Amino acid sequence: SLLSFGWYCSWGKGISRFSTAVASEEPIVPPVQIQDTQLLINGQFVDAASGKTFPTLDPRTGEVIAHVAESDVEDVNLAVSAARKAFDEGPWPKMTAYKRSQIILRFADLVEKHSDELAALETWNNGKTYEQAANVDVPMLIRIFRYYAGWADKIHGLTVPADGLHHVQTLHEPIGVAGQIVPWNFPLLIYAWKVAPALACGNTVVLKTAEQTPLSALYVSKLFHEAGLPPGVLNVISGFGPTSGAALASHMDVDKLAFTGSTETGKIVLQLAAKSNLKPVTLELGGKSPFIVCEDADVDKAVELAHSALFFNQGQCCCAGSRTFVHERVYDEFVEKAKARALKRVVGDPFKKGVEQGPQIDSGQFKKILKYIRSGIESGATLESGGERFGSKGYYIQPTVFSNVQDNMLIAKDEIFGPVQSILKFKDLDEVIQRANMTRYGLAAGVFTQNLDTANTMMRALRAGTVWINCFDVFDAAIPFGGYKMSGQGRVRGIYSLSSYLQVKAVVTALKNPAWL
Ligand SMILES: NC(=O)c1ccc[n+]([C@@H]2O[C@H](COP(=O)([O-])OP(=O)(O)OC[C@H]3O[C@@H](n4cnc5c(N)ncnc54)[C@H](O)[C@@H]3O)[C@@H](O)[C@H]2O)c1
């Protein structure tokens, strides 16, 4: 399907020229019309109650793509009451699980049909490469919805052998209205991680998109209604965190809150939930994940994986392998090759075939990343490649590699969320385990070794929600994902996500004659 876009290959020939000059070329015109810019409440697209809108920008240029309705407290109230009514009175939680799963499957089929447009919209609004949006983000969204559609009719309780004259059973019921707040780095993928399990379990949803990337969630949610989703079951609002997001987190009629974003905002929403109705909260937050290359690792493979572990999605991944620990025996070779690989990385218009890296999401992130790069230089790390903006337009940053990074430098401690690789040297396993764990985060870790004993030790010793061994960024629908420590609470994906969208009700019935229990 990539080749079906004539424009996609129209720049022709070599991609090498793009690695030096993006600014001199006009951005490729995305092959998609923007239709949905209002709030989706109770199955209808509506303006914000205030009539306010805000611009959503193209990260390639900083120019306005569209003006989008800006929700605030009043709109959140409307969306929550639509979701409440759909839960309390509507058909969704009461229909057979099989029927729910059929609607979700129909939705996945519709997304598949529209996947080219959807990928283009995601690239336009986010800056990620079209190749990634089309081959990773959209197919994964489809896969996640099909996976949870499969769960819908396999959720059931237990019969419990309690002491005494009682028949005891548990009912696994939907929790009610789920409030969901998502970030901008994987707008569609994180939408899927949140919406799919919530709906499969029979809940209703109010989802607030990130202010940088409101468009793709509106597009797919319209398709959901075409697939037969009853009105009010899935409400999608665009808007800002401190207004709309905070109103959702503190709403008395929201029964559960799921948040993905920064650790700082995670703390805020947890407080808002506690101060209002004590709604349970799941949090997927930031990370500073170690990627550990042991002395026996295949260096070429490790270089390539370490490169993609950090630079994938412009370095804007919560689980980015942002501390590359390399054993001293292979360190020099690794640094040379990591630098060479970064210098080869193709930066340019994300719609162009062969481009590996597009722009960062916005000017705030762009400036923050450049500041961290300056801090790396000032604190004495060795700048091996990159270090500056790329081109003169938009939010592109050169693939940047630092070696000689020390644990106490800011670039080794803070989540940079950009294309900046920090390479640190280590001597032995106990030392690297201790240093890898010396962080407030605990989202993921990568280990590169051919020694089974080393792998077994590391997988147990590393305090992280995911340990990838000789691989990285494997995001299957069935694999649970979440953080230790300040990287979050709870898990998304897989069977583990279901429990955060279910209540367990114990039903105890007195028995007259226990003989047949
Ligand atoms: N662990 C994961 O699965 C995962 C996945 C993706 C991103 N992330 C993290 O997300 C962060 C990047 O995303 P971001 O910059 O959009 O994060 P952010 O915390 O600034 O924003 C995330 C969402 O929270 C909303 N928000 C902001 N302030 C709020 C408030 N006071 N009340 C309620 N909602 C509020 C925003 O509008 C947005 O929708 C990174 O730290 C990254 O590691 C984590």
XYZ file of C-alpha atoms and ligand atoms in Angstrom:
561
model
C 0.000 0.000 0.000
C 2.956 2.338 0.432
C 3.515 2.355 -3.281
C -0.067 3.299 -3.993
C 0.845 6.875 -3.159
C 2.350 8.401 -6.277
C 3.507 11.404 -4.297
C 5.241 9.155 -1.877
C 8.059 8.234 -4.198
C 7.832 11.309 -6.338
C 11.029 12.848 -5.015
C 12.704 9.952 -6.730
C 16.330 8.928 -6.710
C 18.744 9.338 -3.872
C 17.673 9.861 -0.326
C 21.124 11.045 0.659
C 20.431 14.638 -0.310
C 17.714 14.721 2.322
C 20.208 14.085 5.030
C 21.618 17.545 4.543
C 18.857 19.795 3.298
C 15.300 19.459 4.377
C 14.677 23.153 4.685
C 15.183 23.929 1.029
C 12.374 21.593 -0.006
C 8.673 22.193 0.219
C 6.864 19.829 2.560
C 5.065 17.013 0.759
C 1.305 17.583 0.660
C -0.381 14.897 2.778
C -2.958 12.847 0.843
C -5.783 13.276 3.330
C -8.534 15.824 3.957
C -9.228 16.902 7.490
C -12.900 16.541 8.236
C -13.271 15.973 11.943
C -12.252 18.830 14.190
C -15.160 19.055 16.632
C -15.731 17.220 19.897
C -17.310 13.768 19.641
C -19.977 13.641 22.335
C -22.878 11.211 22.451
C -22.204 10.026 18.920
C -22.312 13.558 17.450
C -19.617 15.977 16.375
C -20.279 19.240 18.235
C -18.550 22.551 18.849
C -17.152 23.349 22.262
C -19.742 24.966 24.543
C -17.590 28.092 24.627
C -17.205 28.050 20.829
C -13.438 28.156 21.363
C -10.938 26.429 19.080
C -7.167 25.999 19.094
C -4.746 25.428 16.233
C -3.115 22.070 15.671
C 0.271 22.315 13.963
C 2.369 20.519 11.380
C 5.683 19.688 13.116
C 7.485 19.879 9.764
C 6.814 23.600 9.516
C 5.055 24.836 12.645
C 2.168 25.899 10.412
C -1.501 25.406 11.258
C -3.119 22.225 9.929
C -6.579 22.896 11.345
C -8.458 24.595 14.145
C -9.913 22.147 16.597
C -12.722 22.574 19.127
C -11.298 23.273 22.585
C -13.107 21.473 25.376
C -13.310 22.814 28.889
C -15.186 21.925 32.081
C -18.627 22.289 30.507
C -17.786 19.973 27.604
C -16.233 17.434 29.963
C -19.482 17.486 31.958
C -21.483 16.871 28.780
C -19.201 14.055 27.656
C -19.223 12.378 31.058
C -22.990 12.580 31.329
C -23.323 11.031 27.850
C -20.995 8.220 28.915
C -22.841 7.847 32.224
C -26.205 7.566 30.491
C -24.803 5.114 27.934
C -23.498 2.997 30.782
C -26.504 3.203 33.107
C -29.272 3.057 30.529
C -27.745 2.134 27.183
C -27.324 -1.233 25.511
C -23.511 -1.493 25.593
C -22.849 -3.072 29.004
C -25.957 -5.223 28.739
C -25.611 -6.636 25.243
C -24.023 -10.037 24.844
C -20.263 -10.001 24.926
C -20.284 -11.673 21.528
C -22.217 -8.777 20.045
C -19.787 -6.287 21.582
C -16.889 -8.191 20.112
C -18.548 -8.163 16.682
C -18.816 -4.360 16.745
C -15.169 -4.064 17.762
C -14.146 -6.444 14.967
C -16.201 -4.478 12.433
C -14.404 -1.347 13.602
C -11.005 -3.025 13.087
C -12.058 -3.971 9.543
C -13.072 -0.372 8.821
C -9.761 0.953 10.123
C -7.983 -1.501 7.863
C -9.957 -0.164 4.918
C -8.992 3.419 5.726
C -5.484 2.720 6.946
C -3.638 4.756 4.289
C -5.559 7.917 5.127
C -5.246 7.300 8.813
C -1.483 6.805 8.597
C -1.187 10.023 6.599
C -3.172 11.916 9.225
C -0.987 10.519 12.016
C 2.189 11.515 10.187
C 0.898 14.986 9.405
C -0.128 15.760 12.965
C 2.728 14.000 14.764
C 5.749 14.114 12.442
C 6.467 10.383 12.669
C 7.473 8.786 9.390
C 4.701 7.629 7.125
C 6.447 4.281 6.830
C 6.196 3.848 10.585
C 2.610 5.079 10.834
C 1.553 2.767 7.998
C 3.571 -0.281 9.033
C 3.592 -0.042 12.806
C 1.106 2.340 14.427
C -1.999 1.628 12.353
C -1.528 -2.166 12.038
C -0.884 -2.351 15.784
C -4.073 -0.444 16.514
C -5.993 -2.943 14.412
C -4.265 -5.866 16.110
C -4.982 -4.522 19.611
C -8.690 -4.097 18.886
C -8.941 -7.591 17.412
C -7.069 -8.998 20.399
C -9.472 -7.408 22.912
C -12.510 -8.236 20.779
C -11.380 -11.815 21.376
C -11.410 -11.256 25.130
C -14.908 -9.766 25.299
C -16.682 -13.125 25.545
C -14.001 -14.794 27.660
C -14.359 -12.601 30.726
C -16.037 -14.471 33.540
C -15.962 -14.984 37.264
C -15.417 -18.003 39.489
C -17.362 -20.327 41.707
C -15.749 -20.104 45.131
C -15.640 -22.989 47.646
C -16.337 -20.983 50.822
C -16.930 -22.625 54.192
C -20.570 -22.971 55.319
C -23.992 -23.231 53.744
C -23.379 -20.801 50.913
C -23.108 -20.825 47.194
C -20.447 -18.213 46.330
C -19.686 -16.826 42.923
C -17.842 -13.800 41.558
C -19.191 -11.611 38.779
C -16.657 -9.663 36.739
C -18.520 -6.495 35.867
C -17.519 -3.410 33.917
C -16.359 -0.612 36.194
C -18.486 2.096 34.566
C -17.348 5.355 32.956
C -13.635 5.329 32.165
C -11.815 8.647 31.813
C -8.718 8.327 29.645
C -5.993 10.907 29.050
C -3.371 10.227 26.375
C -0.131 11.797 25.129
C 1.025 12.813 21.657
C 3.880 10.406 20.918
C 1.720 7.446 19.811
C -1.747 8.977 19.476
C -3.344 5.956 17.805
C -1.453 3.213 19.550
C -2.121 4.532 23.034
C -5.749 5.173 22.051
C -5.923 1.451 21.252
C -4.235 0.416 24.504
C -6.832 2.427 26.411
C -10.074 2.153 24.469
C -9.919 -1.506 23.392
C -9.856 -3.182 26.833
C -12.287 -0.629 28.284
C -14.904 -1.286 25.606
C -14.324 -5.042 25.455
C -15.196 -5.197 29.172
C -18.430 -3.253 28.593
C -17.422 0.160 29.939
C -18.107 3.540 28.403
C -15.330 6.042 27.774
C -14.440 9.719 27.703
C -11.012 10.087 26.133
C -9.037 13.327 26.062
C -6.403 13.477 23.361
C -3.140 15.379 23.695
C -3.409 18.996 22.592
C -0.631 18.455 20.011
C -2.321 15.519 18.247
C -6.123 15.622 18.320
C -6.872 14.491 14.767
C -6.405 10.735 14.389
C -8.506 9.781 17.431
C -11.450 11.753 16.028
C -11.055 10.052 12.668
C -11.044 6.516 14.051
C -13.791 7.185 16.577
C -16.074 8.225 13.742
C -15.358 4.841 12.145
C -16.299 3.177 15.434
C -19.761 4.688 15.192
C -20.031 3.532 11.585
C -19.272 0.050 12.902
C -22.363 0.212 15.119
C -21.093 1.574 18.425
C -24.087 3.015 20.319
C -23.970 6.787 21.005
C -22.324 7.880 24.238
C -20.174 4.753 24.568
C -17.039 6.460 23.261
C -16.682 10.232 23.624
C -13.528 11.963 22.394
C -12.587 15.478 23.401
C -9.706 17.700 22.357
C -8.297 20.229 24.772
C -5.597 21.148 27.237
C -4.428 19.348 30.352
C -4.931 21.862 33.156
C -8.490 22.625 31.976
C -10.108 19.711 30.203
C -7.773 16.955 31.489
C -8.023 18.145 35.084
C -11.833 18.326 34.842
C -11.932 14.707 33.670
C -9.524 13.509 36.375
C -11.560 15.204 39.101
C -15.027 14.382 37.795
C -17.281 12.769 40.402
C -19.051 10.637 37.818
C -15.934 9.095 36.279
C -15.439 5.639 37.801
C -11.901 4.946 36.628
C -9.042 7.011 35.252
C -6.339 5.780 32.879
C -3.497 8.189 32.207
C -0.452 8.061 29.967
C 1.984 10.953 30.015
C 4.777 12.426 32.079
C 5.505 11.445 35.662
C 4.891 15.045 36.766
C 1.373 15.086 35.309
C 0.793 11.568 36.622
C 1.252 12.891 40.152
C -1.247 15.673 39.485
C -3.992 13.423 38.120
C -3.525 10.935 40.950
C -4.111 13.776 43.412
C -7.152 15.004 41.491
C -8.612 11.502 41.531
C -7.965 11.172 45.245
C -9.405 14.582 46.074
C -12.603 13.938 44.132
C -14.182 10.485 44.272
C -11.144 8.226 44.851
C -11.508 6.714 41.408
C -8.881 4.034 40.780
C -6.076 5.252 38.534
C -3.682 3.467 36.213
C -0.603 5.390 35.141
C 1.864 4.880 32.327
C 4.604 7.405 32.812
C 8.117 8.296 31.793
C 11.292 6.263 31.682
C 15.071 6.287 31.417
C 15.579 2.750 30.284
C 18.969 1.045 30.216
C 20.154 -0.823 27.159
C 23.006 -3.067 28.306
C 25.575 -4.416 25.873
C 27.598 -7.183 27.508
C 31.130 -8.131 26.471
C 29.981 -11.223 24.585
C 27.268 -9.463 22.581
C 27.328 -9.348 18.806
C 28.477 -5.738 18.537
C 27.089 -4.986 15.082
C 23.636 -6.235 16.028
C 23.792 -4.458 19.368
C 24.737 -1.170 17.679
C 21.794 -1.412 15.304
C 19.322 -2.334 18.042
C 20.652 0.290 20.441
C 20.271 2.819 17.646
C 16.653 1.971 16.949
C 15.901 1.540 20.678
C 16.759 5.193 21.122
C 15.986 6.894 17.814
C 12.703 5.141 16.980
C 9.826 7.639 16.760
C 12.287 10.576 16.919
C 13.399 9.362 20.346
C 9.922 10.126 21.656
C 9.270 6.789 23.339
C 8.541 6.327 27.011
C 10.615 3.137 26.928
C 13.457 4.511 24.770
C 16.786 2.831 25.534
C 18.197 6.162 26.608
C 21.139 4.920 28.692
C 23.308 2.724 26.482
C 25.622 0.841 28.866
C 28.502 -0.829 27.026
C 31.089 -3.214 28.476
C 34.590 -1.751 28.442
C 35.946 -4.574 26.249
C 33.700 -3.629 23.341
C 33.166 0.030 24.226
C 35.504 1.720 21.707
C 34.282 -0.395 18.817
C 30.677 0.209 19.859
C 31.076 3.994 20.102
C 32.696 4.201 16.657
C 29.923 2.143 15.087
C 27.106 3.899 16.967
C 28.435 7.228 15.727
C 28.700 5.960 12.149
C 25.139 4.648 12.325
C 23.784 7.952 13.649
C 25.590 9.860 10.895
C 23.890 7.618 8.337
C 20.426 8.168 9.791
C 18.195 9.763 7.177
C 16.365 12.812 8.513
C 13.755 14.583 6.426
C 10.132 14.993 5.479
C 8.407 12.075 7.202
C 6.211 11.526 4.157
C 9.219 10.740 2.034
C 10.163 7.150 1.393
C 13.425 6.086 3.014
C 13.350 8.798 5.666
C 14.037 7.387 9.129
C 13.506 10.456 11.261
C 11.018 13.298 11.050
C 10.613 16.393 13.215
C 10.027 16.485 16.970
C 6.473 17.174 18.009
C 6.584 20.898 18.819
C 8.718 23.884 19.662
C 8.582 23.164 23.403
C 10.073 19.688 23.004
C 12.497 20.953 20.349
C 13.907 23.596 22.708
C 13.984 21.211 25.656
C 16.020 18.652 23.685
C 18.515 21.254 22.454
C 18.907 22.418 26.042
C 19.737 18.880 27.166
C 22.270 18.609 24.351
C 23.966 21.797 25.583
C 23.935 20.424 29.107
C 25.607 17.213 27.877
C 28.388 19.223 26.243
C 28.822 21.495 29.259
C 28.956 18.599 31.703
C 31.868 17.048 29.806
C 30.324 14.238 27.763
C 31.914 13.727 24.318
C 29.673 14.799 21.448
C 30.236 12.157 18.770
C 27.620 13.278 16.250
C 24.810 15.767 15.740
C 24.122 18.292 18.464
C 22.130 20.853 16.517
C 18.858 21.474 14.792
C 18.479 19.988 11.346
C 17.561 22.400 8.577
C 15.999 25.754 9.377
C 12.274 25.051 9.385
C 10.125 22.964 11.710
C 11.364 20.950 14.655
C 14.001 18.654 13.189
C 17.036 17.715 15.317
C 20.210 15.986 14.175
C 20.681 12.415 15.439
C 22.963 13.033 18.395
C 25.340 10.628 20.124
C 27.256 11.292 23.339
C 29.981 9.005 24.661
C 31.796 9.196 28.012
C 28.496 9.883 29.730
C 28.588 9.666 33.530
C 25.690 8.573 35.749
C 25.388 11.935 37.471
C 25.011 13.998 34.278
C 21.543 15.342 33.550
C 21.516 13.606 30.164
C 21.920 10.277 32.009
C 19.251 11.034 34.599
C 16.405 12.912 32.928
C 14.020 11.739 30.255
C 15.092 13.784 27.188
C 12.431 12.390 24.845
C 14.456 13.152 21.734
C 17.107 11.783 19.352
C 19.978 11.869 21.853
C 21.874 8.676 22.642
C 24.012 8.576 25.796
C 26.707 5.888 25.929
C 28.131 4.861 29.305
C 31.000 2.430 29.979
C 30.848 -0.428 32.527
C 33.230 -3.091 33.856
C 31.185 -5.903 35.394
C 27.652 -7.198 35.754
C 27.050 -6.355 39.401
C 28.141 -2.804 38.703
C 25.903 -2.368 35.659
C 22.890 -3.880 37.433
C 23.320 -1.442 40.294
C 23.789 1.532 37.937
C 20.946 0.511 35.618
C 18.593 0.371 38.608
C 19.827 3.692 40.001
C 16.927 5.703 38.582
C 13.521 6.822 39.747
C 12.086 5.123 36.660
C 11.561 1.441 35.872
C 9.745 1.078 32.587
C 11.967 -1.148 30.445
C 15.453 -2.529 29.941
C 17.354 -4.206 27.124
C 20.085 -6.798 27.616
C 22.487 -7.930 24.890
C 24.390 -11.087 25.622
C 24.886 -14.567 24.264
C 25.413 -15.982 27.747
C 22.351 -17.674 29.194
C 23.480 -17.219 32.791
C 24.015 -13.502 32.263
C 20.569 -13.205 30.662
C 18.943 -15.116 33.538
C 20.610 -12.953 36.154
C 19.812 -9.676 34.414
C 16.163 -10.449 33.679
C 15.600 -10.966 37.400
C 17.844 -8.229 38.760
C 16.622 -5.357 36.616
C 13.780 -3.426 38.219
C 11.679 -2.714 35.141
C 8.264 -3.658 33.793
C 9.719 -5.126 30.593
C 13.107 -6.724 29.974
C 13.943 -7.310 26.334
C 16.755 -9.791 25.744
C 18.543 -9.541 22.407
C 15.595 -7.507 21.109
C 13.886 -4.212 21.952
C 10.546 -2.462 21.461
C 8.551 -5.651 20.939
C 4.982 -4.446 21.443
C 2.679 -7.373 20.885
C -0.962 -6.961 21.899
C -0.642 -9.888 24.309
C 2.494 -8.658 26.104
C 1.764 -6.611 29.248
C 3.464 -3.222 29.464
C 3.905 -0.892 32.397
C 6.273 0.552 34.908
C 8.007 -0.143 38.188
C 8.700 2.775 40.497
C 7.831 6.207 39.067
C 7.194 4.813 35.588
C 3.648 3.986 36.550
C 1.023 1.827 38.146
C -0.825 -1.042 36.514
C -0.344 -2.633 33.118
C -1.693 -2.058 29.633
C -2.049 -4.712 26.940
C -2.514 -8.409 27.372
C -4.702 -10.076 29.953
C -3.380 -7.823 32.721
C -5.129 -4.737 31.388
C -8.582 -6.262 31.783
C -8.576 -6.184 35.570
C -8.299 -2.383 35.625
C -11.580 -2.151 33.699
C -13.507 -4.676 35.804
C -15.104 -4.757 39.214
C -15.246 -8.059 41.045
C -18.566 -8.650 42.772
C -18.878 -11.500 45.263
C -22.378 -12.993 45.303
C -23.219 -15.179 48.272
C -26.431 -17.196 48.233
C -27.659 -19.124 51.238
C -28.083 -22.830 50.591
C -30.747 -24.972 52.140
C -29.209 -28.269 51.383
C -25.449 -28.340 50.950
C -25.324 -31.998 50.024
C -24.510 -31.391 46.353
C -22.055 -28.522 46.668
N 4.618 4.603 30.026
C 4.004 4.713 28.868
O 3.345 3.789 28.386
C 4.082 5.994 28.109
C 3.692 6.021 26.779
C 3.809 7.214 26.077
C 4.270 8.357 26.712
N 4.636 8.309 28.001
C 5.181 9.509 28.661
O 4.459 10.668 28.269
C 5.309 11.811 28.324
C 5.191 12.617 27.050
O 3.906 12.981 26.841
P 3.373 14.454 27.155
O 4.470 15.442 27.054
O 2.174 14.624 26.325
O 2.994 14.307 28.685
P 2.064 15.273 29.526
O 2.037 14.671 30.877
O 2.466 16.676 29.383
O 0.643 15.153 28.827
C -0.037 13.934 28.712
C -1.526 14.199 28.721
O -1.883 14.755 29.979
C -2.633 15.926 29.809
N -2.397 16.817 30.948
C -1.412 17.736 31.108
N -1.567 18.381 32.285
C -2.671 17.864 32.881
C -3.350 18.128 34.102
N -2.924 19.060 34.949
N -4.448 17.408 34.392
C -4.880 16.452 33.550
N -4.300 16.176 32.370
C -3.193 16.862 32.041
C -2.159 16.480 28.484
O -3.101 17.370 27.950
C -1.992 15.209 27.676
O -3.239 14.795 27.168
C 6.692 11.272 28.513
O 7.104 11.451 29.853
C 6.550 9.784 28.190
O 7.508 8.975 28.807
C 4.544 7.154 28.711
